Amino acid sequence: LEVPTDQCKSLANCINGFTAFHHAGLPYKQRKLIENAFREGLIKIVVATPTLIAGVNLPARLVLIKGLKRFEENRRVWWPISLYKQASGRAGRIKYDKFGYSIVEVFSENEAKIVFDEYINGKPEDVVSRLSYEPALRAQILSLIANNFCNSLDQLKNFLQKTYFYYTYKDFEEIESLIFKIINNLEKWKFIKNFKATKVGKRVNELYIDPLTAYIFIKSFNNLNKKLNEIAFLQLICSSTEIRPLISLKEKDFYELSIYEKYIVFESYDFEETYKSLKTALALSYWINEHNENDIMKKFGLYPGELFARVEVAKWLSYSLGELAKLFKESELFKFSKIMELRLTFGIKEELKELVLIRGIGRKRARNLYNAGFKTIEDLRKASIQSLERVSGIGKELAQKIKNEVEKIL
């Protein structure tokens, strides 16, 4: 990270005692370091959220679960049985241990009975098809039509009847009702016509975004052009299904966010969702205005790992919005999207857009060069190695590399 956050300092203190914590808010590199150190026995105890349970090969001798309830939408709910099985299955892995221990903390005799009957002795839930998530089904149906797998409603129904989604769903009438709704929307949005993808529909499919997101973007072009600035652009990006979950709201947020209401481009039917998209947009705005990760964490409660995950999605959506703008000959919006994509990638103000294109120059070095008077690639071409190496964070070796890279560019 650019500057060690308070979280980094807490983690370092834990590691000094051979312990660590692990959750989605840690940057990827920190998570991998913790996982590897635990495997090698350098870290003895890891306190983790359920994000560590699935998809990471991390055997342990002892797994201690502090209760099988978690908070979801401001209420405590029971874990899925499959999640418990994954967690307890970490203990006593074949090839690593002859035995292991899995302990669940309970708070009443009734809870103990539920844990024994439904979790320890119970069966995991059935696997749920990804197509049961409507945005995924929308994208899949458009893809089947755009790639000429299905050229009629009957062909589409026949195809879907062979999927796990159709097999596990109990109410076939409800599935068909959902299919009809999606087809009607794709036609209304002009992504398909007579079961053929339109030019726009084909591009939406190629971009791998939810067709609803594409429709929201296209519908909002006029409004966005009237308010074209970074917060308005990011608020529209944050109105997509792809960037969820949005940053949650606190009571004090409503007054502060009301100041930025004029930048709202797309309003959800849910007032709070609109404000959440605005708050998330402001967090991304902090990133592209060169605030460090610790400032963003304190201001928005968004940990570095969570920030970078949203930045990656925002980059993809910025590119997608730009491609749709190009298709509709919205040239100014297309140019603005390309700049925003670059700014999101490097976390910079627009004035640094030339400097960060040089290999070895991140946003911190670019800012130091800019503040020292080297504001463009042409400035770097004219500069001597001696003047560059005096800039903080550069040095003689990097100064020479910068000169070599500039010659290649020019």
Short mmCIF file of C-alpha atoms in Angstrom, two decimals, residues 233-392:
data_model
loop_
_atom_site.label_atom_id
_atom_site.label_comp_id
_atom_site.label_asym_id
_atom_site.label_seq_id
_atom_site.Cartn_x
_atom_site.Cartn_y
_atom_site.Cartn_z
CA PHE A 233 -20.17 9.46 -13.89
CA LEU A 234 -19.30 7.32 -10.87
CA GLN A 235 -22.83 7.52 -9.46
CA LEU A 236 -24.14 6.05 -12.71
CA ILE A 237 -21.46 3.33 -12.60
CA CYS A 238 -22.49 2.55 -9.00
CA SER A 239 -26.13 2.15 -10.05
CA SER A 240 -25.23 -1.12 -11.78
CA THR A 241 -25.93 -4.62 -10.45
CA GLU A 242 -22.26 -5.58 -10.92
CA ILE A 243 -20.74 -3.28 -8.29
CA ARG A 244 -22.90 -4.47 -5.40
CA PRO A 245 -22.77 -4.59 -2.43
CA LEU A 246 -22.75 -0.81 -2.11
CA ILE A 247 -21.35 0.94 0.94
CA SER A 248 -23.95 0.96 3.69
CA LEU A 249 -25.37 4.20 5.08
CA LYS A 250 -25.12 5.71 8.54
CA GLU A 251 -27.53 8.25 9.93
CA LYS A 252 -25.01 11.08 9.62
CA ASP A 253 -24.48 10.31 5.90
CA PHE A 254 -27.84 11.66 4.78
CA TYR A 255 -27.02 15.32 5.40
CA GLU A 256 -23.56 15.12 3.81
CA LEU A 257 -24.83 13.21 0.79
CA SER A 258 -27.69 15.67 0.25
CA ILE A 259 -25.04 18.22 -0.77
CA TYR A 260 -24.17 15.97 -3.72
CA GLU A 261 -27.75 15.26 -4.84
CA LYS A 262 -27.27 17.44 -7.92
CA TYR A 263 -24.80 14.84 -9.25
CA ILE A 264 -27.29 11.96 -9.16
CA VAL A 265 -27.75 10.71 -12.73
CA PHE A 266 -29.80 7.58 -12.12
CA GLU A 267 -32.36 7.33 -9.32
CA SER A 268 -33.35 3.89 -8.08
CA TYR A 269 -36.92 3.17 -7.02
CA ASP A 270 -35.38 2.84 -3.54
CA PHE A 271 -34.22 6.16 -2.05
CA GLU A 272 -31.61 4.46 0.16
CA GLU A 273 -30.15 2.53 -2.79
CA THR A 274 -29.67 5.83 -4.65
CA TYR A 275 -27.86 7.32 -1.66
CA LYS A 276 -25.74 4.16 -1.28
CA SER A 277 -24.69 4.47 -4.94
CA LEU A 278 -23.79 8.12 -4.30
CA LYS A 279 -21.73 7.24 -1.21
CA THR A 280 -19.88 4.50 -3.10
CA ALA A 281 -19.26 6.96 -5.95
CA LEU A 282 -17.74 9.44 -3.47
CA ALA A 283 -15.41 6.73 -2.14
CA LEU A 284 -14.21 6.03 -5.69
CA SER A 285 -13.90 9.79 -6.23
CA TYR A 286 -11.57 9.95 -3.23
CA TRP A 287 -9.46 7.20 -4.84
CA ILE A 288 -9.10 9.03 -8.18
CA ASN A 289 -8.28 12.26 -6.34
CA GLU A 290 -5.23 10.61 -4.78
CA HIS A 291 -6.41 10.10 -1.22
CA ASN A 292 -4.56 7.21 0.37
CA GLU A 293 -6.17 3.96 1.46
CA ASN A 294 -6.12 4.86 5.15
CA ASP A 295 -8.04 8.11 4.55
CA ILE A 296 -10.65 6.23 2.50
CA MET A 297 -10.95 3.54 5.17
CA LYS A 298 -11.54 6.14 7.91
CA LYS A 299 -13.95 8.24 5.84
CA PHE A 300 -16.09 5.49 4.29
CA GLY A 301 -15.38 2.37 6.38
CA LEU A 302 -14.09 0.77 3.18
CA TYR A 303 -11.05 -1.43 3.81
CA PRO A 304 -8.30 -1.59 1.16
CA GLY A 305 -9.28 -5.06 -0.11
CA GLU A 306 -12.89 -3.94 -0.49
CA LEU A 307 -11.79 -0.70 -2.16
CA PHE A 308 -9.62 -2.47 -4.74
CA ALA A 309 -12.37 -4.99 -5.52
CA ARG A 310 -14.76 -2.13 -6.29
CA VAL A 311 -12.11 -0.27 -8.30
CA GLU A 312 -11.64 -3.34 -10.53
CA VAL A 313 -15.38 -3.55 -11.21
CA ALA A 314 -15.61 0.22 -11.76
CA LYS A 315 -12.80 0.05 -14.36
CA TRP A 316 -14.67 -2.66 -16.27
CA LEU A 317 -17.94 -0.71 -16.10
CA SER A 318 -16.21 2.51 -17.16
CA TYR A 319 -14.83 0.72 -20.22
CA SER A 320 -18.27 -0.77 -20.96
CA LEU A 321 -20.03 2.58 -20.65
CA GLY A 322 -17.45 4.09 -23.00
CA GLU A 323 -17.97 1.35 -25.57
CA LEU A 324 -21.73 1.89 -25.51
CA ALA A 325 -21.19 5.65 -25.81
CA LYS A 326 -19.02 5.05 -28.89
CA LEU A 327 -21.74 2.89 -30.40
CA PHE A 328 -24.26 5.71 -29.94
CA LYS A 329 -21.76 8.30 -31.26
CA GLU A 330 -21.54 10.06 -27.90
CA SER A 331 -17.96 11.21 -28.57
CA GLU A 332 -17.50 13.45 -25.50
CA LEU A 333 -18.81 10.76 -23.20
CA PHE A 334 -16.57 8.18 -24.85
CA LYS A 335 -13.49 10.36 -24.27
CA PHE A 336 -14.52 11.06 -20.68
CA SER A 337 -15.00 7.30 -20.06
CA LYS A 338 -11.47 6.53 -21.29
CA ILE A 339 -10.00 9.16 -18.96
CA MET A 340 -12.04 7.82 -16.04
CA GLU A 341 -10.92 4.27 -16.78
CA LEU A 342 -7.28 5.43 -16.63
CA ARG A 343 -7.87 7.42 -13.44
CA LEU A 344 -9.53 4.45 -11.75
CA THR A 345 -6.66 2.18 -12.80
CA PHE A 346 -3.98 4.36 -11.21
CA GLY A 347 -5.96 6.38 -8.66
CA ILE A 348 -4.93 9.75 -10.09
CA LYS A 349 -6.17 13.21 -10.96
CA GLU A 350 -6.44 13.85 -14.68
CA GLU A 351 -3.28 15.98 -14.75
CA LEU A 352 -1.12 12.87 -14.18
CA LYS A 353 -2.57 10.86 -17.08
CA GLU A 354 0.58 11.15 -19.24
CA LEU A 355 3.10 10.40 -16.50
CA VAL A 356 1.53 7.15 -15.26
CA LEU A 357 1.82 5.63 -18.73
CA ILE A 358 5.58 5.37 -18.21
CA ARG A 359 6.66 1.98 -16.90
CA GLY A 360 7.78 2.12 -13.27
CA ILE A 361 5.82 5.30 -12.49
CA GLY A 362 2.88 4.84 -10.15
CA ARG A 363 0.67 7.55 -8.80
CA LYS A 364 3.03 8.58 -5.97
CA ARG A 365 6.09 9.02 -8.21
CA ALA A 366 3.95 10.67 -10.87
CA ARG A 367 2.74 13.21 -8.30
CA ASN A 368 6.32 13.87 -7.15
CA LEU A 369 7.46 14.42 -10.75
CA TYR A 370 4.51 16.71 -11.46
CA ASN A 371 5.12 18.78 -8.35
CA ALA A 372 8.79 19.08 -9.33
CA GLY A 373 7.77 20.64 -12.65
CA PHE A 374 7.87 17.57 -14.91
CA LYS A 375 4.24 17.62 -16.00
CA THR A 376 4.33 15.93 -19.42
CA ILE A 377 6.29 13.32 -21.32
CA GLU A 378 7.83 16.19 -23.29
CA ASP A 379 9.08 17.71 -20.01
CA LEU A 380 10.71 14.38 -19.17
CA ARG A 381 12.35 14.21 -22.60
CA LYS A 382 13.95 17.61 -22.06
CA ALA A 383 15.01 16.87 -18.48
CA SER A 384 18.51 15.73 -17.53
CA ILE A 385 19.02 12.52 -15.59
CA GLN A 386 20.54 14.59 -12.78
CA SER A 387 17.41 16.73 -12.41
CA LEU A 388 15.15 13.66 -12.41
CA GLU A 389 17.14 11.72 -9.82
CA ARG A 390 16.73 14.60 -7.37
CA VAL A 391 12.96 14.03 -7.35
CA SER A 392 11.74 12.12 -4.27
#
